[in-house]
């Protein structure tokens, strides 16, 4: 029985999940930018509730982005600290895949659903987009994570049978005329953890130092000095 | 007590091991200067990204160097502020989680307290009480130190810190980041008699500083002599450095006399400035103490040391990771005191 800790702090939710002795214990709270103040207290309580000690943890999963720079870094730093302490492995999980999976779990896999477009707010008017095609119970990534702003909204969208989930960009009102938009869907650590568990069973797992945030093109807009 | 110290408040990732009996066992530092030099100054987001890549490799290197393992540790000390919020969060979250995972205490350390205690790591330690000049890119303060956490602020900069003024003046002169050391290097060939810059707030009583006027004076001098030849640049750098150093020395002398305390500790990045050291030793009727040069700039050793002192006084950090970009040193309390 694998003991797996899962962490998601990249949005307004502070979400933790712990798998041990064949069951999942989860705690998800809306903490509004107080993740750093609350997450370790929540973690401590979760371990007590599950009657698991930190030393039993074999793998630490976390939502690695793309997403809020600070939020993802809190999860990554926490994953590094815990995994390094107890000599566990780490598993960074794609935040967009976790969001698409969350949506799929929420709406059920009706026969008409062909794919899921995930939209996550980055900063100011920029949003991360990714796309996943449904293949039975699997989600196949068909649109890579990319940062989009008003002027760079994707010109061609997937066809009918797709839904969009996440945050609706103000600059993209026509999206709702193209496909159904599902608001209020957020990534939870339970979903991140279950995705990580599958990967773990398939042999994945990294050194704790590799618990690093995932960035995409456009996430580093700083200009180098000209000499 | 064996304490692992973690420093990530700005652009240096520092990790060190301090033993309350054996002293400093290992001290490893990774500087991001080359990264930020490409941008002409510290980019806070990039600093945070670099810290998170370096923390575990540096921890391993530190433990290996000391021949210790994580299981030997008594506590983890981390910088909780003041500093860049994103950078602080990386080290503090990592350090606090590491302590939680190991089941040992964590200590949230005040960066400037660590700087002012850094000379105590050395063999030649100042006796208490002493006056401390904290002079860095973020702070210029004169503090009377009566014991751990017992600090009385005597004076501070009302605007720019001295180190910040150095960096900005360097930028005006077209010098590369990091500006402070480069300006000091440039000033070495400057003529000290060609320009005379003002010594701000030295003609009135009190121990506060102000460097923004000096910055404007520098800009006006640069503008009046453009395009700058190399000698112009060196002469202006020299005049600027002389003005900052004189101002700091005048205020230090005043602080030592007013407090009747003949021991001065100079800490923080600017304390590495050679001209400042020469002038303090020549002009002050007091014994002047510095940390070793490698402990003057940001480092993990001073965090491990300060954390160890607070640990020995019974201090423990709560589970919350509370970082503060601004954190007046006078808000610190004596550990175990009311």
XYZ file of C-alpha atoms in Angstrom:
565
model
C 0.000 0.000 0.000
C 1.609 3.237 -1.148
C 1.598 6.207 1.217
C 1.241 9.273 -0.950
C 0.883 12.935 0.016
C -0.649 15.339 -2.494
C -0.533 19.146 -2.425
C -2.360 21.811 -4.433
C -1.881 25.498 -3.583
C -1.876 27.165 -6.996
C -5.341 28.699 -6.806
C -7.625 30.062 -4.098
C -7.948 26.555 -2.670
C -5.472 25.087 -0.241
C -5.964 21.393 -0.819
C -4.221 18.357 0.661
C -4.809 14.642 0.217
C -3.140 11.703 1.896
C -3.341 8.102 0.790
C -2.419 5.377 3.219
C -3.739 2.036 4.374
C -5.844 1.842 1.258
C -7.879 5.014 1.793
C -7.760 8.683 0.937
C -8.091 11.429 3.534
C -8.519 14.943 2.148
C -8.800 18.521 3.352
C -9.654 21.366 1.001
C -10.216 24.928 2.188
C -10.733 28.249 0.462
C -7.943 30.288 2.067
C -7.567 33.350 -0.215
C -3.786 33.835 -0.414
C -3.161 32.542 3.098
C -1.727 29.234 1.896
C 1.664 29.774 3.513
C 0.087 30.556 6.860
C -2.280 27.602 6.890
C -0.948 24.740 4.792
C 1.415 23.133 7.339
C -1.185 23.273 10.100
C -3.660 21.575 7.755
C -1.014 19.021 6.831
C -0.272 18.226 10.461
C -3.965 17.740 11.198
C -4.411 15.548 8.132
C -1.634 13.192 9.242
C -3.101 12.993 12.736
C -6.560 12.284 11.326
C -5.181 9.559 9.036
C -2.976 8.208 11.852
C -0.010 8.233 9.509
C 3.451 9.554 10.404
C 5.509 11.671 7.984
C 8.188 8.958 7.866
C 5.710 6.596 6.198
C 5.367 8.852 3.139
C 6.880 7.286 0.022
C 5.929 9.881 -2.566
C 4.895 13.544 -2.507
C 2.830 14.803 -5.438
C 1.957 18.421 -6.153
C 0.235 20.488 -8.825
C 3.251 21.930 -10.623
C 1.564 24.468 -12.883
C 1.316 26.294 -15.032
C -0.434 28.525 -12.533
C 0.138 31.217 -9.933
C 3.925 31.571 -9.616
C 3.836 32.015 -5.847
C 1.134 29.401 -5.271
C 2.906 26.718 -7.289
C 6.197 27.541 -5.552
C 4.625 27.071 -2.125
C 3.509 23.577 -3.157
C 6.903 22.778 -4.698
C 8.838 24.069 -1.644
C 6.577 22.084 0.666
C 6.987 18.960 -1.453
C 10.774 19.418 -1.447
C 10.922 19.939 2.320
C 8.764 16.963 3.253
C 10.207 14.589 0.648
C 13.805 15.529 1.501
C 13.117 15.034 5.214
C 11.630 11.552 4.895
C 13.629 10.386 1.864
C 10.541 10.137 -0.351
C 10.260 10.616 -4.105
C 8.326 13.457 -5.721
C 5.861 13.647 -8.584
C 5.049 16.997 -10.223
C 1.593 16.790 -11.827
C 0.417 19.023 -14.661
C -2.132 21.504 -13.299
C -4.003 21.625 -16.621
C -4.328 17.838 -16.748
C -5.547 17.862 -13.156
C -8.128 20.529 -14.026
C -9.368 18.588 -17.052
C -9.591 15.426 -14.946
C -11.460 17.341 -12.278
C -13.972 18.483 -14.898
C -14.340 15.005 -16.322
C -14.988 13.616 -12.843
C -17.483 16.384 -12.163
C -19.626 16.112 -15.271
C -19.262 12.415 -15.946
C -18.081 11.024 -19.247
C -21.209 11.235 -21.345
C -20.903 9.853 -24.881
C -21.083 13.324 -26.460
C -18.002 14.699 -24.674
C -15.043 14.811 -27.033
C -12.605 17.058 -25.270
C -11.839 19.599 -22.561
C -10.195 22.996 -22.963
C -8.634 24.175 -19.692
C -8.259 27.896 -19.015
C -6.344 29.164 -15.996
C -5.797 32.817 -15.216
C -2.139 33.797 -15.112
C -1.602 37.500 -14.515
C -3.400 40.644 -15.673
C -5.167 39.631 -18.943
C -3.041 36.546 -19.639
C -4.423 32.996 -19.394
C -2.986 29.499 -19.736
C -4.787 27.270 -22.218
C -4.447 23.543 -22.775
C -6.608 20.941 -24.510
C -7.338 17.264 -23.842
C -9.208 14.877 -26.095
C -11.263 12.174 -24.470
C -10.349 8.615 -25.362
C -12.641 6.422 -23.282
C -11.724 7.182 -19.679
C -8.365 8.662 -20.720
C -7.513 12.273 -21.507
C -5.013 12.699 -24.341
C -3.247 16.064 -24.448
C -3.792 17.633 -27.890
C -3.096 21.301 -27.098
C 0.110 21.993 -25.158
C 0.086 24.442 -22.246
C 0.538 27.959 -23.601
C 0.084 31.500 -22.382
C -2.473 33.576 -24.285
C -3.429 37.222 -24.151
C -6.193 39.054 -25.961
C -4.238 39.471 -29.146
C -3.050 35.872 -29.136
C -6.268 33.945 -28.501
C -6.184 30.682 -30.452
C -7.543 31.209 -33.953
C -8.911 27.722 -34.438
C -10.728 25.965 -31.669
C -11.574 22.285 -31.309
C -14.867 21.216 -32.848
C -18.191 20.384 -31.313
C -18.425 18.181 -28.265
C -15.766 20.144 -26.364
C -16.270 22.009 -23.119
C -14.136 24.733 -21.555
C -13.350 24.814 -17.826
C -11.578 27.184 -15.481
C -11.521 30.976 -15.742
C -13.317 32.754 -18.602
C -11.088 35.500 -20.074
C -12.818 38.864 -20.342
C -11.221 39.366 -23.790
C -12.735 36.187 -25.170
C -16.548 36.558 -24.928
C -17.097 34.559 -28.126
C -15.726 31.459 -26.389
C -19.128 30.792 -24.857
C -20.740 30.836 -28.280
C -18.284 28.205 -29.491
C -18.436 25.715 -26.664
C -20.053 25.149 -23.313
C -18.188 26.854 -20.479
C -18.128 25.124 -17.109
C -17.332 27.651 -14.340
C -16.391 26.897 -10.748
C -14.150 23.954 -11.475
C -10.945 23.971 -9.392
C -8.062 21.562 -8.999
C -8.044 19.584 -5.753
C -5.227 17.592 -4.211
C -7.365 14.461 -4.380
C -7.359 14.564 -8.167
C -3.651 15.476 -8.275
C -2.949 12.584 -5.927
C -4.915 10.045 -7.945
C -3.131 11.092 -11.151
C 0.183 10.806 -9.326
C -0.721 7.397 -7.946
C -1.234 6.083 -11.480
C 2.116 7.505 -12.547
C 3.794 6.091 -9.415
C 2.421 2.637 -10.136
C 3.745 2.979 -13.677
C 7.229 3.540 -12.270
C 7.483 7.349 -12.160
C 9.079 9.228 -9.265
C 11.852 11.792 -8.973
C 14.505 12.975 -6.541
C 13.067 15.652 -4.160
C 15.277 18.331 -5.768
C 13.229 17.867 -8.934
C 10.039 19.131 -7.271
C 10.052 22.239 -9.433
C 7.328 24.476 -10.849
C 6.441 24.135 -14.522
C 6.666 27.258 -16.659
C 5.600 27.862 -20.251
C 6.763 30.214 -22.965
C 5.839 33.761 -21.995
C 6.220 33.153 -18.263
C 9.570 34.967 -18.291
C 8.890 38.348 -19.907
C 11.883 40.196 -18.462
C 14.220 41.928 -20.881
C 17.934 41.393 -20.694
C 20.091 44.477 -20.416
C 21.692 45.654 -23.658
C 25.394 46.449 -23.426
C 22.593 21.738 19.282
C 23.153 21.419 15.553
C 21.228 23.935 13.449
C 20.838 24.064 9.680
C 20.454 27.672 8.515
C 18.723 28.642 5.266
C 18.978 32.109 3.717
C 16.904 33.136 0.657
C 15.893 36.744 1.358
C 17.315 38.228 -1.865
C 19.750 36.990 -4.494
C 21.998 34.618 -2.548
C 21.028 31.082 -1.593
C 22.898 30.256 1.591
C 22.910 27.058 3.650
C 25.092 26.415 6.687
C 25.472 24.209 9.746
C 26.219 25.723 13.145
C 26.963 23.637 16.221
C 26.491 25.312 19.607
C 29.607 23.518 20.893
C 31.868 23.217 17.852
C 30.898 26.428 16.022
C 30.441 26.773 12.278
C 30.820 23.374 10.603
C 29.925 24.180 6.996
C 28.817 27.211 5.025
C 27.771 26.969 1.382
C 26.680 29.897 -0.755
C 25.293 30.187 -4.254
C 25.212 33.696 -5.693
C 22.696 34.692 -8.368
C 24.763 37.717 -9.390
C 25.466 36.367 -12.891
C 21.747 35.744 -13.456
C 20.611 39.210 -12.377
C 23.530 41.019 -14.035
C 21.885 40.191 -17.372
C 18.918 42.336 -16.316
C 20.828 45.196 -14.651
C 19.468 44.388 -11.168
C 17.660 41.817 -9.080
C 14.488 40.441 -10.727
C 12.510 39.176 -7.701
C 10.582 36.472 -9.580
C 13.760 35.040 -11.103
C 15.422 35.104 -7.689
C 12.595 32.941 -6.288
C 12.871 30.509 -9.193
C 16.594 30.119 -8.674
C 16.351 29.572 -4.915
C 14.009 26.629 -5.351
C 16.408 24.963 -7.799
C 19.340 25.293 -5.432
C 18.068 24.535 -1.940
C 18.316 20.741 -1.820
C 21.660 20.534 -3.673
C 23.109 23.111 -1.261
C 21.679 21.302 1.779
C 23.295 18.059 0.604
C 26.607 19.818 -0.015
C 26.519 21.427 3.445
C 25.741 18.158 5.227
C 28.417 16.316 3.238
C 31.009 19.000 3.996
C 30.300 18.660 7.728
C 30.037 14.871 7.632
C 26.511 15.064 9.068
C 23.108 13.736 8.046
C 19.608 15.147 8.383
C 19.069 12.888 11.391
C 21.840 14.709 13.283
C 19.993 18.051 13.145
C 18.457 19.660 16.234
C 16.569 22.395 14.367
C 16.124 24.238 11.084
C 16.523 28.025 11.016
C 15.284 30.012 8.046
C 15.097 33.691 7.113
C 11.519 34.885 7.606
C 12.168 38.548 6.684
C 12.737 41.279 5.848
C 13.434 40.706 2.165
C 11.799 39.854 -1.161
C 8.512 38.144 -0.366
C 8.659 35.467 -3.073
C 12.268 34.619 -2.275
C 11.580 34.471 1.464
C 8.599 32.169 0.914
C 10.713 29.579 -0.885
C 13.300 29.209 1.871
C 10.811 29.546 4.717
C 8.317 27.031 3.299
C 11.098 24.577 2.502
C 12.780 25.030 5.886
C 9.575 24.835 7.896
C 8.413 21.711 6.005
C 11.822 20.081 6.391
C 11.640 20.616 10.161
C 8.089 19.261 10.248
C 9.090 16.173 8.258
C 12.061 15.544 10.559
C 10.001 16.202 13.683
C 12.393 18.881 14.982
C 11.907 22.565 15.878
C 12.076 25.400 13.363
C 13.235 28.943 14.062
C 12.075 31.929 11.979
C 15.044 34.297 11.848
C 15.105 38.070 11.326
C 17.618 38.715 8.541
C 19.035 41.911 10.047
C 19.336 40.410 13.516
C 21.353 37.641 11.891
C 23.589 40.257 10.253
C 24.215 42.087 13.506
C 24.983 38.840 15.337
C 27.297 37.581 12.568
C 30.486 39.036 14.172
C 29.719 36.866 17.221
C 30.513 33.805 15.104
C 34.142 35.013 15.063
C 36.701 34.412 17.792
C 37.146 38.154 18.447
C 33.658 38.819 19.791
C 32.408 42.210 20.952
C 31.251 42.430 24.570
C 27.687 43.495 25.333
C 26.400 46.122 25.082
C 27.579 47.331 21.682
C 26.470 49.690 18.957
C 25.676 48.092 15.602
C 25.727 49.818 12.236
C 23.565 47.718 9.932
C 24.356 48.865 6.442
C 23.125 46.988 3.393
C 21.072 47.347 0.224
C 17.874 47.379 2.244
C 18.874 48.982 5.543
C 20.946 51.683 7.158
C 20.392 51.600 10.894
C 22.231 52.331 14.127
C 21.138 50.002 16.891
C 22.144 49.681 20.534
C 22.424 45.975 21.300
C 22.026 44.980 24.949
C 21.433 41.257 24.366
C 19.643 38.831 22.087
C 16.410 40.510 21.007
C 17.093 43.578 23.173
C 17.590 46.249 20.538
C 17.157 50.017 20.715
C 16.949 51.820 17.386
C 19.152 54.928 17.587
C 18.766 56.103 14.007
C 17.979 54.949 10.496
C 17.746 56.112 6.917
C 14.653 58.149 6.221
C 14.735 57.200 2.536
C 17.244 55.076 0.585
C 19.552 52.628 2.328
C 23.265 53.277 1.790
C 23.660 50.116 -0.282
C 20.670 51.065 -2.397
C 22.204 54.514 -2.989
C 25.443 52.810 -4.045
C 23.532 50.630 -6.526
C 21.592 53.568 -7.967
C 24.668 55.781 -8.271
C 26.454 52.921 -10.019
C 23.602 52.680 -12.494
C 23.823 56.435 -13.199
C 27.519 55.945 -13.940
C 26.752 53.096 -16.315
C 28.389 50.488 -14.070
C 27.159 46.926 -14.103
C 25.233 45.113 -11.380
C 26.154 44.537 -8.570
C 26.598 48.278 -8.360
C 28.083 48.697 -4.873
C 31.301 46.709 -5.301
C 31.721 47.946 -8.879
C 31.364 51.573 -7.812
C 33.926 51.044 -5.030
C 36.311 49.480 -7.548
C 35.781 52.356 -9.993
C 36.380 54.886 -7.172
C 39.848 53.513 -6.498
C 41.281 55.485 -9.442
C 39.205 58.582 -8.747
C 40.540 61.983 -7.676
C 39.045 62.766 -4.234
C 39.599 66.504 -4.689
C 37.823 67.062 -8.003
C 34.235 66.959 -6.675
C 32.840 67.552 -3.232
C 29.503 65.914 -2.525
C 27.315 66.867 0.486
C 27.317 64.828 3.722
C 23.548 64.632 4.293
C 22.100 65.344 7.751
C 25.482 65.633 9.417
C 25.060 69.339 10.194
C 22.206 68.714 12.620
C 21.868 66.616 15.752
C 20.453 63.124 15.620
C 21.423 59.759 14.202
C 19.122 59.431 11.211
C 20.415 59.228 7.654
C 19.180 60.381 4.250
C 20.769 59.405 0.959
C 18.172 60.470 -1.614
C 19.566 64.022 -1.887
C 23.028 62.612 -2.460
C 21.597 60.475 -5.218
C 20.093 63.547 -6.903
C 23.379 65.414 -6.490
C 25.144 62.508 -8.207
C 22.656 62.510 -11.077
C 23.086 66.261 -11.590
C 26.870 65.864 -11.586
C 26.662 63.043 -14.126
C 24.331 65.066 -16.368
C 26.630 68.097 -16.194
C 29.633 66.087 -17.399
C 28.129 63.836 -20.056
C 29.405 62.136 -22.064
C 31.460 60.672 -19.203
C 35.081 59.750 -19.772
C 36.472 56.926 -17.638
C 38.228 59.450 -15.381
C 34.989 61.450 -14.906
C 33.273 58.237 -13.891
C 36.021 57.363 -11.407
C 36.096 60.891 -9.930
C 32.328 60.968 -9.433
C 32.376 57.462 -7.941
C 35.124 58.528 -5.544
C 33.259 61.670 -4.476
C 30.073 59.674 -3.940
C 31.806 56.972 -1.918
C 33.641 59.559 0.197
C 30.331 61.277 0.976
C 28.566 58.054 2.021
C 31.524 56.814 4.055
C 32.008 60.178 5.811
C 28.297 60.343 6.639
C 28.301 56.838 8.104
C 31.468 57.518 10.116
C 30.166 60.817 11.520
C 26.929 59.163 12.679
C 28.744 56.152 14.138
C 31.067 58.397 16.121
C 28.084 60.334 17.399
C 26.241 57.115 18.366
C 29.222 55.688 20.243
C 29.712 58.968 22.138
C 26.032 59.449 22.961
C 25.549 55.909 24.225
C 28.889 55.803 26.022
C 29.503 52.386 24.517
C 33.007 51.978 23.043
C 32.254 48.931 20.885
C 30.928 49.183 17.353
C 29.825 46.244 15.222
C 29.525 46.921 11.503
C 27.361 44.426 9.638
C 25.595 44.028 6.305
C 26.825 44.001 2.729
C 28.257 47.548 2.756
C 30.437 46.631 5.756
C 32.735 44.936 3.233
C 33.589 48.393 1.822
C 37.310 48.906 2.372
C 37.221 52.706 2.619
C 34.461 52.514 5.248
C 36.558 50.145 7.362
C 39.689 52.283 7.067
C 37.841 55.464 7.975
C 35.962 53.929 10.943
C 39.171 52.592 12.444
C 40.931 55.934 11.987
C 38.184 58.235 13.221
C 36.427 56.353 16.026
C 37.440 56.190 19.641
C 35.992 52.692 19.851
C 36.878 49.124 18.996
C 35.318 48.188 15.669
C 34.217 44.616 14.960
C 33.296 43.086 11.611
C 32.226 39.692 10.468
C 34.654 37.881 8.178
C 34.207 39.155 4.593
C 32.278 36.020 3.557
C 29.835 36.661 6.421
C 29.273 40.341 5.561
C 27.034 39.656 2.590
C 23.951 37.433 2.866
C 24.796 33.904 3.976
C 23.363 30.844 5.704
C 25.920 30.863 8.531
C 24.475 33.938 10.206
C 20.970 32.434 9.970
C 22.139 29.165 11.511
C 23.934 31.087 14.279
C 21.022 33.427 15.071
C 18.612 30.477 14.933
C 20.820 28.506 17.305
C 20.898 31.367 19.827
C 17.122 31.655 19.784
C 16.736 27.887 19.972
C 18.957 27.824 23.079
C 16.608 30.413 24.603
C 13.645 28.124 23.989
C 12.197 29.766 20.890
C 10.184 27.680 18.405
C 8.395 28.751 15.208
C 4.720 27.842 14.871
C 3.558 25.697 11.946
C 2.471 28.780 9.976
C 5.055 30.014 7.460
C 4.926 33.713 8.303
C 7.244 35.758 6.094
C 7.506 39.544 6.181
C 8.913 41.774 3.442
C 9.165 44.580 6.025
C 9.947 43.761 9.634
C 11.399 46.450 11.939
C 14.149 44.962 14.104
C 12.700 46.742 17.122
C 9.668 44.438 16.938
C 11.865 41.535 18.026
C 11.595 40.519 21.647
C 13.960 38.941 24.124
C 13.372 35.176 23.878
C 11.497 33.971 26.917
C 10.862 37.598 27.986
C 7.424 39.138 28.402
